[in-house]
C-alpha atoms as one frame of an Amber mdcrd trajectory, in Angstrom:
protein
 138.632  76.847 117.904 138.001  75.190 121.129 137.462  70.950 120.969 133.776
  70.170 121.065 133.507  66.965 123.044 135.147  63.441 122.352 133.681  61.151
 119.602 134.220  57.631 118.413 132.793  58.676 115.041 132.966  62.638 114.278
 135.944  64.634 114.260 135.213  68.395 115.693 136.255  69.333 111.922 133.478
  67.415 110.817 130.562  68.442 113.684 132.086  71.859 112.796 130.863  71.275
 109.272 127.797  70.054 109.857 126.695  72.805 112.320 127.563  75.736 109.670
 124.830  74.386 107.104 122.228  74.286 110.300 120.232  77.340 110.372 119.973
  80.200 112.544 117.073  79.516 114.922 118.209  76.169 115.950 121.973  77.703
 116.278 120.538  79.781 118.689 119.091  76.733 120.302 121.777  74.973 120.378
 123.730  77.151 122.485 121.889  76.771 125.665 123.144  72.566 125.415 126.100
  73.169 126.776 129.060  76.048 127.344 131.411  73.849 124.687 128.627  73.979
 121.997 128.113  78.027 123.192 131.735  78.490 122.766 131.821  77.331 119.779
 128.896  78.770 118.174 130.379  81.947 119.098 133.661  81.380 117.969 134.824
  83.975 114.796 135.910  81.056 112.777 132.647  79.440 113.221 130.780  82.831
 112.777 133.208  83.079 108.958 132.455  79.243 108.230 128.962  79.722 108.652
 128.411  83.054 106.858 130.751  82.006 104.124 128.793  78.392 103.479 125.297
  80.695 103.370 126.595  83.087 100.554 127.714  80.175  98.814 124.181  78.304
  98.946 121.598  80.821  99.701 118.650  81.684  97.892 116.455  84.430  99.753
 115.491  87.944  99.091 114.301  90.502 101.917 111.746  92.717 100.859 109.551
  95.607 101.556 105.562  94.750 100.989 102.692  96.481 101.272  99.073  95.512
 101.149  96.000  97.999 100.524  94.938  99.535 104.170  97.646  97.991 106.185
 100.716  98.879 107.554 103.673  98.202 105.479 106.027  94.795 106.386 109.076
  92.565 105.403 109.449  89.956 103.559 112.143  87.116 103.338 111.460  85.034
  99.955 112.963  81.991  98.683 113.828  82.512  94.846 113.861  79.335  93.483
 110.053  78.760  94.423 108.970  82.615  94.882 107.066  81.646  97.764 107.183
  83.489 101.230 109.123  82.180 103.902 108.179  84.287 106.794 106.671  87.894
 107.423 109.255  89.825 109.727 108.715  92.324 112.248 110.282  95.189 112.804
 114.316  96.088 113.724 112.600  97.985 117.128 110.486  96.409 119.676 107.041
  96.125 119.879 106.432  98.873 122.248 109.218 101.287 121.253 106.522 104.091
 119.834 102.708 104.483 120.028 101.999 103.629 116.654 104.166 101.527 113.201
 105.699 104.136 111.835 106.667 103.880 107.882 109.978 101.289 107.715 111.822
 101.032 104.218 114.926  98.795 103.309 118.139 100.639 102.418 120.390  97.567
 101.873 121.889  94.247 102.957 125.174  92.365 103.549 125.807  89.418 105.406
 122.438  89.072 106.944 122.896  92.935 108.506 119.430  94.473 107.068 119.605
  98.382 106.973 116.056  99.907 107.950 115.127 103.626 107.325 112.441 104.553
 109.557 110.046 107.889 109.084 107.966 109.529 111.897 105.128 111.589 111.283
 107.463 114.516 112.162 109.784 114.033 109.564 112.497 113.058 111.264 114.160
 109.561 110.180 115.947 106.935 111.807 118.234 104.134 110.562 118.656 100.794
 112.040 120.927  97.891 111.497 119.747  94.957 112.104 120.104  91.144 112.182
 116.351  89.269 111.577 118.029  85.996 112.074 119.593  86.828 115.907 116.808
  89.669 115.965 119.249  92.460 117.607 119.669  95.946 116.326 120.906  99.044
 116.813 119.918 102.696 116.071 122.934 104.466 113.929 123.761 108.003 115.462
 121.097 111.086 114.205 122.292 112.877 110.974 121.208 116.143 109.874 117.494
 116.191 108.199 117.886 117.564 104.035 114.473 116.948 102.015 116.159 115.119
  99.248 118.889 112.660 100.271 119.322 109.396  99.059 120.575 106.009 100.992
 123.429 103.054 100.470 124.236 100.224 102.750 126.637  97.816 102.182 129.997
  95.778 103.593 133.789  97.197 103.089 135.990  94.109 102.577 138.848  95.204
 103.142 138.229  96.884 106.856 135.320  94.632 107.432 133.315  97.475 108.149
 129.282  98.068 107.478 128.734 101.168 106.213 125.936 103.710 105.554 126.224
 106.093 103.058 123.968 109.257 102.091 123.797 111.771  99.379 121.957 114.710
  99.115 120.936 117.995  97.170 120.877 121.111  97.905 123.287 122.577  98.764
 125.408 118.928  97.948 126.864 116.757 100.212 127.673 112.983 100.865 128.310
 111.959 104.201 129.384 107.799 105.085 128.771 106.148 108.760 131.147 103.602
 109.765 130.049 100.799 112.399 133.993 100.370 113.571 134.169 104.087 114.603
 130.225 104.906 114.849 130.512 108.115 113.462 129.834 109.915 110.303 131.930
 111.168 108.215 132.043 114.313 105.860 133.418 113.385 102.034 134.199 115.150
  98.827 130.715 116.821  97.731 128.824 115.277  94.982 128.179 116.271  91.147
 125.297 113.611  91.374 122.734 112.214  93.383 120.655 108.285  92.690 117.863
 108.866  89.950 116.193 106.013  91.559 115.844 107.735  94.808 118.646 105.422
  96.442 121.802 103.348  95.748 120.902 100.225  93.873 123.485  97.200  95.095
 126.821  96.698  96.884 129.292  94.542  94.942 132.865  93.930  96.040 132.629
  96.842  98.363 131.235  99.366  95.977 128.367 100.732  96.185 126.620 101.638
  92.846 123.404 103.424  91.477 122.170 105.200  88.854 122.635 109.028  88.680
 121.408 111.380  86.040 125.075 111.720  84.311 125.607 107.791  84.457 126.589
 105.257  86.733 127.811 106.401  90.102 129.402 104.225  92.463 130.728 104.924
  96.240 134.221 103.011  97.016 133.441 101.908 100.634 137.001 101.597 101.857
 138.572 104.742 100.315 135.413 106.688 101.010 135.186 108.607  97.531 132.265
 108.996  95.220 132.988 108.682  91.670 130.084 110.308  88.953 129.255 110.065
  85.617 130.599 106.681  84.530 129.556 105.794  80.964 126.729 103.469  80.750
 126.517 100.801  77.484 123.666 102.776  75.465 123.979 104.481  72.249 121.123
 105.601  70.533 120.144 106.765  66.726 119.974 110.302  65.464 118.626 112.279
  68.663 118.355 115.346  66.555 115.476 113.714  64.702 112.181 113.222  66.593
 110.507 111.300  64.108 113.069 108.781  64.294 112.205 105.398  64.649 115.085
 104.253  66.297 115.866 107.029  68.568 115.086 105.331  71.302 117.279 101.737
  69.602 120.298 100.274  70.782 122.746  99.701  68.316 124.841  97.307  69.741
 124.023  93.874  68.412 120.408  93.894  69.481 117.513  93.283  67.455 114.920
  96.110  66.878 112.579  94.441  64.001 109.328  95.541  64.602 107.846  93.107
  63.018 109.094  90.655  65.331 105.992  88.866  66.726 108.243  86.471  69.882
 107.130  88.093  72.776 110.722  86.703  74.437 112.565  86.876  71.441 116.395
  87.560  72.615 118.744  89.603  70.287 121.669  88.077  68.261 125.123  89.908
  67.399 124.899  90.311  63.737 127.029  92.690  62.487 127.325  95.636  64.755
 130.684  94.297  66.269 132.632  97.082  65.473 129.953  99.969  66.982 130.943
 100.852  70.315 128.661 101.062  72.947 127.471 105.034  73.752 126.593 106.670
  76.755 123.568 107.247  78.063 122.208 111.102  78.271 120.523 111.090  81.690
 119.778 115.129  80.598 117.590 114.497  77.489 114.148 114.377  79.082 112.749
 111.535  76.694 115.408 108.994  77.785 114.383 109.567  81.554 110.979 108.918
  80.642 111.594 106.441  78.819 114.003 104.121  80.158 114.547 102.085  83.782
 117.905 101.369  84.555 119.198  99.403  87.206 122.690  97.989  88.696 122.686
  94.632  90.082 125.649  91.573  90.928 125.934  89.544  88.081 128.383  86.541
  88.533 130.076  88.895  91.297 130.549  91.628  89.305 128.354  94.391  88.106
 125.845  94.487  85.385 123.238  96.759  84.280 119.936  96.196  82.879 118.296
  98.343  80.862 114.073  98.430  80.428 112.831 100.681  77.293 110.719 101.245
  74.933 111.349 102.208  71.238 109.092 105.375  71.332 106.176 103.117  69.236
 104.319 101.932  71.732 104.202 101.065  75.496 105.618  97.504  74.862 109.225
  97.517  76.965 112.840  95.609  75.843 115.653  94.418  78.413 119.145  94.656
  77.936 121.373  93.489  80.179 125.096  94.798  79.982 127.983  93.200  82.297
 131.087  95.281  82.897 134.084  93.904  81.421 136.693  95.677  84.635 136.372
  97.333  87.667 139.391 100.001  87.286 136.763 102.430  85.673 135.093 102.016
  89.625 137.970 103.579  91.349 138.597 106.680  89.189 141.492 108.097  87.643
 140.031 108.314  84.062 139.680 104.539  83.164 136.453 104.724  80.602 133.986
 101.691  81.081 133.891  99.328  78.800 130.667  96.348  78.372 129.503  93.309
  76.995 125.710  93.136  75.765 124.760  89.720  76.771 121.399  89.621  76.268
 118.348  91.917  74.403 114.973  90.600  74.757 111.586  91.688  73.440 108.988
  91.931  76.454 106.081  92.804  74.042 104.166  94.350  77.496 103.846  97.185
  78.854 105.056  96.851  82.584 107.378  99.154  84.864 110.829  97.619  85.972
 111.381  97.369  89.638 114.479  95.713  90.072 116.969  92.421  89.472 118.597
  90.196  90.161 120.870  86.630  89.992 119.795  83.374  90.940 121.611  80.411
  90.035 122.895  81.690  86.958 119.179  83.540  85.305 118.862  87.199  85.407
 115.205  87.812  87.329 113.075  90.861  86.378 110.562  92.280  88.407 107.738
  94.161  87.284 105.171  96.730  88.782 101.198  96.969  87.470 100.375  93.028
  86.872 103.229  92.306  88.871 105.155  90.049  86.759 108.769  88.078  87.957
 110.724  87.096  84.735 113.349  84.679  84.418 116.118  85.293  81.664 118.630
  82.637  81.141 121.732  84.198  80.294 123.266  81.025  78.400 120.417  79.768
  76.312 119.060  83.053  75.674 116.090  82.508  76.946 113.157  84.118  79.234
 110.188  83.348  80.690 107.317  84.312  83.115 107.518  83.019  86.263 104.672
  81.642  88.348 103.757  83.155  91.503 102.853  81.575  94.918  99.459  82.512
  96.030 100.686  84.087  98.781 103.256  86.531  96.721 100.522  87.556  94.484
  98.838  88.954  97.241 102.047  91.193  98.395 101.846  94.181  96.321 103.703
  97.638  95.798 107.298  95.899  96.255 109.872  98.653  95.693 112.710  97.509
  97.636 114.544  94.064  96.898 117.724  93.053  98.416 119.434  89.372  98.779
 119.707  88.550 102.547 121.978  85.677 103.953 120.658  84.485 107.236 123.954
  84.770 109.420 125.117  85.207 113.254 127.167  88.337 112.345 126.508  90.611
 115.729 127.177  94.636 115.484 128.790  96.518 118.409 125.724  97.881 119.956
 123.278  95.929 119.237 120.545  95.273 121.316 117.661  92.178 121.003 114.341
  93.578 119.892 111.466  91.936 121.637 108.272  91.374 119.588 106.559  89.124
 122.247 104.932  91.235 124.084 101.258  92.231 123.773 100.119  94.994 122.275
  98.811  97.804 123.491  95.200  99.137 121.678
């Protein structure tokens, strides 16, 4: 890295330091004080340093929003307050088309946001783009299907962003690669996301929920691998007026009676029950449960939101998996570790989750409700929400986004300045 500028006091090690935990917009800034400080903001090893400190401290979400008669917009949130940072644009400029057209998130990895954007001629486009630097870049055209569904994330080990769809019929899975800006035809799929797209990238896999069990896309080998076992069994599925046909029998807690609205499941004495699968095919389980993947501690974990087939009132179970082989194929079964089971006691429809500094959150549709669950002490509660987040409705798609400087071949700035035309 080139030497910033002599200094009695700071080392170029040290400014170094300091300029990594500065944010984007006044990085940007900076550049323009002279061609030492541009050099080095653009240096790769400043780029990693910087990129690597934000994982490490970061707090935000990106999300899609939508308010009642306006166009939908994103959103970057800070988690530890739930309050709105900023409303973002769009990943195109300002006069690019006639009218907004309908924008949805796909995904997000080292501050590179994925946007999927439909016309009013059906067509789609997908952009990559930074909000921090505010470049993107339109991915090459893929052939239209009706029903596909959409992964983004980051392949560690050819530090390559990658764009993955699936679709049905006929069945196909296709994966764009930002080194080679191309896409690629894989091995056909047996499965396709039941929750219309992938759900999280961890360690470069990508993973969702399919309707035979987990399914998860190895970025750097390019393969799709179906039907891996999810951590459910349930009771006697031959008998409708079972109770506990819709119970997990793995340690958690299904007493009825229980009147703790956040009451969180011990082990007792189901230690030697293994965990069952879950049987995406039975039409009362589909209706009946949301199931999500998320990162958990860097690793994957699942959460599970049902109901016991009583009443509308919903449980969460969240499941970590105990080893990745089962990820790559080859046979290895999955194997999990219930860490939590917790009594809701509310009706409400499960969105999506995710870590923050060691809780599991939960977010709800209907009343919109955000949950915290602390993994260690068992514990959960309802989080408050800023005024200005209870106004942002509809939420669908929730990512984590780390504000970075990381540029894409291709990318062009998108200009948002200028006025618009009526």
């Amino acid at each position: 890295m080139p030497p910033i500028r002599p200094n009695p006091t700071l080392s170029d090690d040290l400014i170094t330091e300091i300029l990594a935990r500065v944010p984007v917009k006044s990085l940007l800034r900076f550049k323009s004080v002279s061609k030492t400080w541009l050099s080095l903001i653009n240096h790769p090893a400043f780029l990693k340093s910087q990129l690597l400190h934000t994982l490490e401290t970061n707090q935000t979400l990106i999300l899609s929003r939508f308010k009642r008669y306006e166009e939908n917009r994103f959103l970057l949130l800070d988690t530890d307050s739930r309050t709105a940072l900023v409303d973002l644009n769009f990943p195109y400029s300002r006069d690019e088309f006639s009218y907004v057209p309908t924008s949805s998130l796909v995904g997000s990895a080292n501050g590179i946001v994925c946007v999927a954007v439909d016309f009013v001629d059906l067509t789609t486009r997908l952009y990559l783009w930074n909000p921090a630097t505010r470049h993107s870049k339109v991915i090459p055209t893929f052939r239209d299907v009706r029903n596909d569904a959409l992964g983004f994330g980051y392949d560690p080990v050819d530090r390559d962003y990658k764009v993955v769809r699936v679709g049905a019929p006929p069945s196909f899975a296709e994966v764009y690669s930002c080194n080679t800006n191309v896409w690629s035809k894989v091995s056909d799929p047996v499965d396709v996301p039941r929750n219309a797209d992938f759900d999280v990238c961890v360690n470069g896999f990508l993973c969702g929920v399919g309707e035979h069990g987990m399914m998860v896309f190895d970025l750097n080998k390019e393969v799709l691998n179906c039907a891996i076992k999810l951590p459910v069994i349930y009771g006697d599925d031959n008998d409708e007026n079972d109770d506990d046909a819709y119970g997990y029998d793995a340690g958690g807690d299904n007493d009825e009676n229980n009147d703790d609205v956040y009451d969180v499941a011990e082990d007792e004495d189901d230690d030697d029950e293994e965990p069952g699968v879950i049987e995406f095919y039975d039409p009362r389980v589909i209706e009946s449960n949301d199931v999500r993947i998320i990162e958990f501690n860097k690793s994957i974990a699942v959460i599970i939101v049902w109901d016991d087939g009583l009443n509308d009132d919903k449980k969460i179970n969240l499941w970590t998996l105990d080893d990745e082989a089962c990820l790559r194929g080859g046979g290895v079964e999955a194997s999990w570790t219930l860490m939590f089971s917790i009594d809701l006691g509310m009706p409400l429809d499960f969105i999506h989750g995710y870590s923050s500094n060691g809780d599991i959150v939960i977010i709800l549709d209907d009343a919109y409700v955000w949950i915290s669950c602390n993994v260690d002490k068992k514990e959960a509660k309802i989080l408050p929400l800023s005024t200005g987040m209870a106004k942002h409705l509809y939420t669908r798609h929730v990512y984590k986004y780390t504000e970075s400087l990381v540029l894409i071949a291709g990318f062009e700035q998108v200009n948002w300045n200028a006025p618009e035309s009526r």
